Coordinates of N, CA, C and O in Angstrom, one line a residue:
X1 N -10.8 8.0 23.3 CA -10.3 8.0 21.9 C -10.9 9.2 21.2 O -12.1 9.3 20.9
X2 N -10.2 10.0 21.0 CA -10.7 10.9 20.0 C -10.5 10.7 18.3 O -9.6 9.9 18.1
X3 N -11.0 11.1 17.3 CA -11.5 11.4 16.5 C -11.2 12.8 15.5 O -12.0 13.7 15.6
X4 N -9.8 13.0 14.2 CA -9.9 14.2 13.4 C -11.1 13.9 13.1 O -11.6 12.9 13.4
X5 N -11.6 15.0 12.4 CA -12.9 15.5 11.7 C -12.2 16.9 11.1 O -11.7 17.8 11.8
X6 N -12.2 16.9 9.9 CA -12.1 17.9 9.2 C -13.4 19.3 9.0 O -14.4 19.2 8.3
X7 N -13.1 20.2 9.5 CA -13.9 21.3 9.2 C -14.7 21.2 8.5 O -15.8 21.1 9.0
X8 N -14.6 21.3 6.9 CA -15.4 21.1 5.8 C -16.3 20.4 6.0 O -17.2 20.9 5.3
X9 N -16.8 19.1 6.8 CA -17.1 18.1 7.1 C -18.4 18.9 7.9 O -19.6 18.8 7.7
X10 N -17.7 19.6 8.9 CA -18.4 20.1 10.1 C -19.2 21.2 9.7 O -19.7 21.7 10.6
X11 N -19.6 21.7 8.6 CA -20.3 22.9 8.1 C -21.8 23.0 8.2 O -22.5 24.1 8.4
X12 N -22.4 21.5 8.0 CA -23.8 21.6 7.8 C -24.4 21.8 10.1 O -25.4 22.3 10.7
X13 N -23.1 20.9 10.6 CA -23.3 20.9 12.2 C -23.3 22.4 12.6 O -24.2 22.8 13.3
X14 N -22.4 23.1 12.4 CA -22.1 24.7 12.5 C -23.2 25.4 12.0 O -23.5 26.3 12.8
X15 N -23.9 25.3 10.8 CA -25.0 25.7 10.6 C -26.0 25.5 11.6 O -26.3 26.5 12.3
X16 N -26.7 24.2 11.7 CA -27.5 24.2 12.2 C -27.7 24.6 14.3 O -28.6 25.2 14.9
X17 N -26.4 24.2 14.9 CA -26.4 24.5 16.0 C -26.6 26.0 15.6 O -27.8 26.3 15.8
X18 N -26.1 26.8 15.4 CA -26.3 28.4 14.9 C -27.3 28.7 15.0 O -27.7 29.5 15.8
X19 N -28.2 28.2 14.2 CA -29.8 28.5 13.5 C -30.4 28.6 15.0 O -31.1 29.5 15.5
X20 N -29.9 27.1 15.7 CA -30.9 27.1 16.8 C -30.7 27.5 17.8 O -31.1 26.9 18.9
X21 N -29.6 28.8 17.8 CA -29.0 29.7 18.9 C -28.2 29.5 19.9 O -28.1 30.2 20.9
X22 N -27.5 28.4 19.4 CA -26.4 27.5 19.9 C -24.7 28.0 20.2 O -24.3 29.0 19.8
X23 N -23.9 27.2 21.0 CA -22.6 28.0 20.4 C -21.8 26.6 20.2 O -22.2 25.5 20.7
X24 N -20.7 26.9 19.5 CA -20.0 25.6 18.7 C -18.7 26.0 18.9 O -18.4 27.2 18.6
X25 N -18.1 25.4 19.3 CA -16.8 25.2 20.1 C -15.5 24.0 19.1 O -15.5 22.8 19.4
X26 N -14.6 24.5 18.2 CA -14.0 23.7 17.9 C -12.8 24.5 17.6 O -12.7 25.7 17.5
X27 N -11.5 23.2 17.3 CA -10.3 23.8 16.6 C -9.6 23.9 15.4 O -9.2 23.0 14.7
X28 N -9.4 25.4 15.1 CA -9.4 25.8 13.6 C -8.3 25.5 13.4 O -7.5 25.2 14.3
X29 N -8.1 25.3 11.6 CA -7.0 25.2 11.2 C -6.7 26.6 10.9 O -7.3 27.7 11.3
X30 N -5.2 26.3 9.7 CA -4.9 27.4 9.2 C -3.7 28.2 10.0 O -3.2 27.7 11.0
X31 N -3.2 29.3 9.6 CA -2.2 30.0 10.6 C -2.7 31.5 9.8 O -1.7 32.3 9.7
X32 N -3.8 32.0 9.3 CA -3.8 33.4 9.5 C -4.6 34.4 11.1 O -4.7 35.5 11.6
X33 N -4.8 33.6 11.3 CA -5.0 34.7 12.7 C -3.8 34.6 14.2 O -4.0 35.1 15.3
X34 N -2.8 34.1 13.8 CA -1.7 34.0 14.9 C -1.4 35.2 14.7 O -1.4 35.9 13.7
X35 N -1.1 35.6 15.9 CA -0.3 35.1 17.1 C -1.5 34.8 18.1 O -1.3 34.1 19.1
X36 N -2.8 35.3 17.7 CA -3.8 35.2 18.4 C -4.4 34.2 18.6 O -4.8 34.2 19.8
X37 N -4.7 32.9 17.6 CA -4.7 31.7 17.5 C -3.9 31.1 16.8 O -3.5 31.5 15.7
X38 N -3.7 29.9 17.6 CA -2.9 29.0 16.9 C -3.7 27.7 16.6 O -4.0 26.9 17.4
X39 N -4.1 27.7 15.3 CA -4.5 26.4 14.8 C -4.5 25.1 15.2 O -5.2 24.4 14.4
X40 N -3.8 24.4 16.2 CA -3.7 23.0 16.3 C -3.8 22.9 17.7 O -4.4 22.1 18.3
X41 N -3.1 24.3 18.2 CA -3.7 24.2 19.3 C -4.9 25.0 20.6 O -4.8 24.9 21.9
X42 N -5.8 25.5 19.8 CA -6.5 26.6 20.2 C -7.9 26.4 20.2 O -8.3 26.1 19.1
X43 N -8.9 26.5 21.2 CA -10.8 26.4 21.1 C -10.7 27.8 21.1 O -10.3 28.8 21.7
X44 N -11.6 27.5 19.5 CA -12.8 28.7 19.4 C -14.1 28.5 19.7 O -14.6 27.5 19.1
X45 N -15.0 29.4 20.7 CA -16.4 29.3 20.3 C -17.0 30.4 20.1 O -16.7 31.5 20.6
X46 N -18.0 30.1 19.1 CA -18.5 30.8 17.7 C -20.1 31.0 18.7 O -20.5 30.3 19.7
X47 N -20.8 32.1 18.2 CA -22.5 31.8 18.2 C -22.8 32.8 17.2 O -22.0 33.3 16.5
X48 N -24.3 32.9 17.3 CA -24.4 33.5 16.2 C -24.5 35.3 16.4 O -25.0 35.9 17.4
X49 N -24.0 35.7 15.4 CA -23.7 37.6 15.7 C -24.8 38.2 15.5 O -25.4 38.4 14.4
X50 N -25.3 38.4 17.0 CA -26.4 40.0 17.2 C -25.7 41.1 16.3 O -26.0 41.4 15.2
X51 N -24.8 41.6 17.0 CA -24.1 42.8 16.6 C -22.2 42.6 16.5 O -21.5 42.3 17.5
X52 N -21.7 42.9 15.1 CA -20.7 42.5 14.9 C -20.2 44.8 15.0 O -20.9 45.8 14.8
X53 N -18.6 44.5 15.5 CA -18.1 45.7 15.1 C -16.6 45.9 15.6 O -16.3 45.4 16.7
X54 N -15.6 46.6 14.8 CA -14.4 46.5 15.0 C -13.5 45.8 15.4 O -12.9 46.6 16.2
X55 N -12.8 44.8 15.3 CA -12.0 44.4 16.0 C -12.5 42.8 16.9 O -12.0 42.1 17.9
X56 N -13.8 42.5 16.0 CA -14.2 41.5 16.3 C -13.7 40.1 15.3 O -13.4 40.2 14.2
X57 N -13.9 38.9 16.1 CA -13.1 37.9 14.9 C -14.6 37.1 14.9 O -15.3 36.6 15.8
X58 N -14.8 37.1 13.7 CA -15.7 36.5 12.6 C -15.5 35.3 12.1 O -14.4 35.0 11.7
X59 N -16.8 34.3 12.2 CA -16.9 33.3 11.0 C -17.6 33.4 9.9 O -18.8 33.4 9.7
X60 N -17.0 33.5 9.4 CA -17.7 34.0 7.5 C -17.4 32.9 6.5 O -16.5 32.1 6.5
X61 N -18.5 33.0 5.6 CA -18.3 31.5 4.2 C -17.9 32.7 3.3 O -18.5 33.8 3.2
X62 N -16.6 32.2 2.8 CA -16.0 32.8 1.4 C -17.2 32.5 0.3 O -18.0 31.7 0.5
X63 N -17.2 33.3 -1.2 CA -18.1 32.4 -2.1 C -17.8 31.0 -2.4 O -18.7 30.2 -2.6
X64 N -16.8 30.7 -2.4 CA -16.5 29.1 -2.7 C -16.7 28.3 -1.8 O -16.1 27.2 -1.6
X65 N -17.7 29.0 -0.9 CA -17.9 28.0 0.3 C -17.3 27.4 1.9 O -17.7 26.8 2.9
X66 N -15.7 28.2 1.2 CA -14.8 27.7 2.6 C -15.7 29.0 3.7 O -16.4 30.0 3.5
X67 N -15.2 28.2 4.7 CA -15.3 28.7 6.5 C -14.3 29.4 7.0 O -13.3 28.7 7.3
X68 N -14.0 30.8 7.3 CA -13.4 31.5 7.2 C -13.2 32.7 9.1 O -14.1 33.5 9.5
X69 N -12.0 32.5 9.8 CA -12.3 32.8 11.0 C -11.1 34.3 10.7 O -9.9 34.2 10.8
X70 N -11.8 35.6 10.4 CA -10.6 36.4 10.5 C -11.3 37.6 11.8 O -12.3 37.4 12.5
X71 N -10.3 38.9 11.9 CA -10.7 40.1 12.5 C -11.4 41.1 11.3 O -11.3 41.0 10.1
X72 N -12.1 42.0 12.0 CA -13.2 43.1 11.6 C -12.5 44.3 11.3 O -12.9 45.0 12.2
X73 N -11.7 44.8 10.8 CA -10.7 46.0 10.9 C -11.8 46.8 10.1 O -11.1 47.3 9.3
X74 N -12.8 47.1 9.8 CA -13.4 48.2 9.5 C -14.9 47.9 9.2 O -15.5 46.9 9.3
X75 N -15.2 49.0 8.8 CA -17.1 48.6 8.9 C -17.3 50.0 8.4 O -16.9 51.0 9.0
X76 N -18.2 50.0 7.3 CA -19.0 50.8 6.4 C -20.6 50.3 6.0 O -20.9 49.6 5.0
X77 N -21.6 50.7 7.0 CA -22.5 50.1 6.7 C -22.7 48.9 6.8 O -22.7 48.4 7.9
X78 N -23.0 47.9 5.4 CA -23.2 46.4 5.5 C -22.0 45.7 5.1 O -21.8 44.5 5.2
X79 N -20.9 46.7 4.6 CA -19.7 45.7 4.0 C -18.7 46.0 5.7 O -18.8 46.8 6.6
X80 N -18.0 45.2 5.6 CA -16.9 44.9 6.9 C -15.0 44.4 5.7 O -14.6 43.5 4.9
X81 N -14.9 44.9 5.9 CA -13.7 44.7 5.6 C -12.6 43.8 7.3 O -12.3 44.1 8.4
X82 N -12.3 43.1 6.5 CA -11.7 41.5 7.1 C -10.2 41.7 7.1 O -9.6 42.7 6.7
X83 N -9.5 40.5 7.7 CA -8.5 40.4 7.7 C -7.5 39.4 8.8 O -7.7 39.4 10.0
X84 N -6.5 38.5 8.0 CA -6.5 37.6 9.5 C -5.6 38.4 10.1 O -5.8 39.6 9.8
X85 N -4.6 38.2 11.1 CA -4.5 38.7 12.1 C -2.7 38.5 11.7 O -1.8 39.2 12.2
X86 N -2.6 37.6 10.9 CA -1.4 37.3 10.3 C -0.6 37.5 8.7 O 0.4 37.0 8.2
X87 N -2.0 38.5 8.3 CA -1.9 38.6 6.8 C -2.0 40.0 6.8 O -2.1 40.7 7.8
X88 N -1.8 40.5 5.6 CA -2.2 41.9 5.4 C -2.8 42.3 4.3 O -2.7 43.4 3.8
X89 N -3.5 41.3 3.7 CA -4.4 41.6 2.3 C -5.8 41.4 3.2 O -5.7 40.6 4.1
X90 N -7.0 42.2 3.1 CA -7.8 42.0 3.4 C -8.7 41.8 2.6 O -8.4 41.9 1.5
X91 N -10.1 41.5 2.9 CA -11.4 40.6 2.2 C -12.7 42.2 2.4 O -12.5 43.2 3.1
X92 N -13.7 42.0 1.7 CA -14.6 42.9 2.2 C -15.8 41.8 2.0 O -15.8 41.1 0.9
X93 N -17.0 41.6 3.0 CA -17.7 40.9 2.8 C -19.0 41.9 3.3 O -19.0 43.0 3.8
X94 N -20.4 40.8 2.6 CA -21.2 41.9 3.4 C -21.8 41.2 4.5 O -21.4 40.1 4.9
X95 N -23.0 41.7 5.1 CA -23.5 41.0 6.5 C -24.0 39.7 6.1 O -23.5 39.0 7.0
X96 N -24.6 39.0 5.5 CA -25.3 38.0 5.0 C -23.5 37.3 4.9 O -23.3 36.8 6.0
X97 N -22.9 37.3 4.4 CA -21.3 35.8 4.9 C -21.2 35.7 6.3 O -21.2 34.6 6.8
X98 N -21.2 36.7 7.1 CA -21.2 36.4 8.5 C -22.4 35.5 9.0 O -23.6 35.7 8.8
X99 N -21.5 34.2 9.9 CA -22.3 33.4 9.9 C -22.2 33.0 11.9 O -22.8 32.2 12.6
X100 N -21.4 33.7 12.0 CA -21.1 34.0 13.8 C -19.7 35.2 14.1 O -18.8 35.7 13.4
X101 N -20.1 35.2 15.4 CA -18.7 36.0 16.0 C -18.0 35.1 16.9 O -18.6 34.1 17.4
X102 N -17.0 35.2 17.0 CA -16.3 34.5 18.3 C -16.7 35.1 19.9 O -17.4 36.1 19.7
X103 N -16.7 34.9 20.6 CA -17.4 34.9 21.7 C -16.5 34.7 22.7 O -16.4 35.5 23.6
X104 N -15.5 33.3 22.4 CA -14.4 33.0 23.6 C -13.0 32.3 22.8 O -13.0 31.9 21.6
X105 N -12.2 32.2 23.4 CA -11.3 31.4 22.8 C -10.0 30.7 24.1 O -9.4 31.2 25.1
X106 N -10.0 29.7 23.8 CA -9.1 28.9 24.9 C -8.0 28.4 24.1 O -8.1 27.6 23.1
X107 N -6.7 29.2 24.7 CA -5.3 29.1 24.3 C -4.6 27.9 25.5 O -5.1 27.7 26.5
X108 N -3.2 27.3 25.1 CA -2.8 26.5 25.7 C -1.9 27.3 26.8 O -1.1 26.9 27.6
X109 N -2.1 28.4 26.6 CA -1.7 29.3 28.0 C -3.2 29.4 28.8 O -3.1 29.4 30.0
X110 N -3.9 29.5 28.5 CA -5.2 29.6 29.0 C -6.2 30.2 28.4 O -6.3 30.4 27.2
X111 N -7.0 30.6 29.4 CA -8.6 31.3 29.0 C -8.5 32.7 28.5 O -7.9 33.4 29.2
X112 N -8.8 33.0 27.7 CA -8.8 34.1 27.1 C -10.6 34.6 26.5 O -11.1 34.2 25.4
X113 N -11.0 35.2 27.2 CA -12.3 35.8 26.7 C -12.6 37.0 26.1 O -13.7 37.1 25.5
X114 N -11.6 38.0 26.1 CA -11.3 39.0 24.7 C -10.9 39.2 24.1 O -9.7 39.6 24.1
X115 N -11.7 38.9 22.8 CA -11.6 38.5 21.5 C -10.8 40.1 21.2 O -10.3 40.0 20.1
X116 N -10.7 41.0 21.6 CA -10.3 42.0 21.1 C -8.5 42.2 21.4 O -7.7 43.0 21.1
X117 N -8.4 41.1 22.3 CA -6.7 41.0 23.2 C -6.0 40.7 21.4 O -6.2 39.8 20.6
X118 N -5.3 41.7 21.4 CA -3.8 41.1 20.5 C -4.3 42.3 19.4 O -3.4 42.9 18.8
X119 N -5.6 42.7 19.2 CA -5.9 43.6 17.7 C -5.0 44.5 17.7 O -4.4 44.4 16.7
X120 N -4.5 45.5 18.5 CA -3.5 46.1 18.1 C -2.3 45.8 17.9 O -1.6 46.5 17.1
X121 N -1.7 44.9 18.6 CA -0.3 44.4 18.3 C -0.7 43.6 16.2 O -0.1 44.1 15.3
X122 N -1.4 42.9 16.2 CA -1.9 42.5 14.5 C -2.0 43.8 13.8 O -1.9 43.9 12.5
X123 N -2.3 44.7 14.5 CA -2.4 46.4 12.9 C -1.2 46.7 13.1 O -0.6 46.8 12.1
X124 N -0.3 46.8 14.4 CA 0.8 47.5 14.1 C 2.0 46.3 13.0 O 2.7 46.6 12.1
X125 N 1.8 44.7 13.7 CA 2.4 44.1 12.7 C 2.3 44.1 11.0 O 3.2 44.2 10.2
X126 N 0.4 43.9 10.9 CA 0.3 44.0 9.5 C 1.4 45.9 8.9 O 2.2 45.9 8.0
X127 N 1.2 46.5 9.4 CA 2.0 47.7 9.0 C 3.4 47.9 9.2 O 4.1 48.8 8.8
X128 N 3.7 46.5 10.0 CA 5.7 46.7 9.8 C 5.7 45.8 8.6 O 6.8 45.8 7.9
X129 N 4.8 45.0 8.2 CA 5.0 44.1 6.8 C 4.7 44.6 5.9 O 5.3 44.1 4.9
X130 N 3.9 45.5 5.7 CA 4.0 46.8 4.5 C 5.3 47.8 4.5 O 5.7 48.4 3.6
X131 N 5.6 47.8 5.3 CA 6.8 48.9 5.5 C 8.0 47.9 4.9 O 8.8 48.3 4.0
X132 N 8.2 46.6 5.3 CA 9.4 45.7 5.0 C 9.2 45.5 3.6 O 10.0 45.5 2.7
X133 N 7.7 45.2 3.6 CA 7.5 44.7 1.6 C 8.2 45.9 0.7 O 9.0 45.6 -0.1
X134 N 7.8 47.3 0.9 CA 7.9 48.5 0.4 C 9.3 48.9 0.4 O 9.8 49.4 -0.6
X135 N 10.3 48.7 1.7 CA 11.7 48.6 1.8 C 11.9 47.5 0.7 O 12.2 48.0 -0.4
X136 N 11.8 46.2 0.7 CA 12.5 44.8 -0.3 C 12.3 45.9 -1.8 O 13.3 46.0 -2.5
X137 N 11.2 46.5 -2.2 CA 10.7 46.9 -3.8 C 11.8 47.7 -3.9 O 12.6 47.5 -4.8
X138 N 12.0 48.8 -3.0 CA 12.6 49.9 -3.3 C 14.4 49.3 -3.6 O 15.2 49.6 -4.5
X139 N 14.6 48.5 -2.5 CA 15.7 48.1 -2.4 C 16.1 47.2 -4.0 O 17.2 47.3 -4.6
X140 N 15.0 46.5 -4.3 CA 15.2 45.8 -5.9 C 15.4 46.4 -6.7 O 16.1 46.1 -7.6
X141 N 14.8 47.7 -6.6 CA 14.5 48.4 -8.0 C 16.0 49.3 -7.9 O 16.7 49.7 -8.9
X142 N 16.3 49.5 -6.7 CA 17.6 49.9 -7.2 C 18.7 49.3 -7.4 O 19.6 49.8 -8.1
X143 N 18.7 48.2 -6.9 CA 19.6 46.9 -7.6 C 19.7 46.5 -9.1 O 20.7 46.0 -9.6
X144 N 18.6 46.9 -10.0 CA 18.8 47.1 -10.8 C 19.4 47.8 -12.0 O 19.0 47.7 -13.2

């Protein structure tokens, strides 16, 4: 018999296994990091980040507290600029939100242990969705 348990729920467990050098293995919701993960049906496991950089997917606390699993698309010093994998607005956080890196992830196709598999196909997408958004404006504005 299994058991939902909602995320939010799981925060103070995610913490503490972390603290004590642990790794935490569970399934996210949400749909911003597809095609890469898929929320309902996908294991992430998290530990805690020695060294974060490029193209790595991150667990970070937003300030309002949510739990937040996106990609690394840039790094200046201590800020990292974020982003899911299915969106194209990005976040800038600094090192202290990062609260792990992903490490592994198990897809219903299978095992997948690089977290870096798909980052370029997600930049070139996020950039055909700028280019479509920017086509619809142009196209409005002259409908006008």
């Amino acid at each position: 018999m299994s058991t939902k348990v909602l995320i939010k729920d799981l925060y103070p467990v995610i913490d503490e296994v972390l603290a004590s050098g642990g790794q935490f293995t569970f399934i996210p919701g949400g749909v911003s990091m597809r095609p890469t993960l898929n929320g309902t049906d996908d294991e992430v496991t998290v530990a805690a980040a020695k060294s974060i950089g490029k193209y790595d997917i991150v667990l970070f606390r937003r300030a309002d507290g949510q739990y937040v699993l996106h990609r690394v698309v840039g790094v200046r010093g201590d800020t990292f600029t974020v982003v899911g994998d299915n969106q194209i607005d990005a976040e800038y956080i600094g090192r202290g939100d990062i609260l792990a890196i992903v490490v592994g992830y198990r897809t219903r196709r299978g095992e997948v242990s690089n977290t870096h598999a798909g980052a370029r196909r997600a930049a070139v997408r996020r950039f055909l969705r700028k280019v479509k958004r920017k086509m619809i404006n142009v196209k409005n504005s002259m409908a006008e």
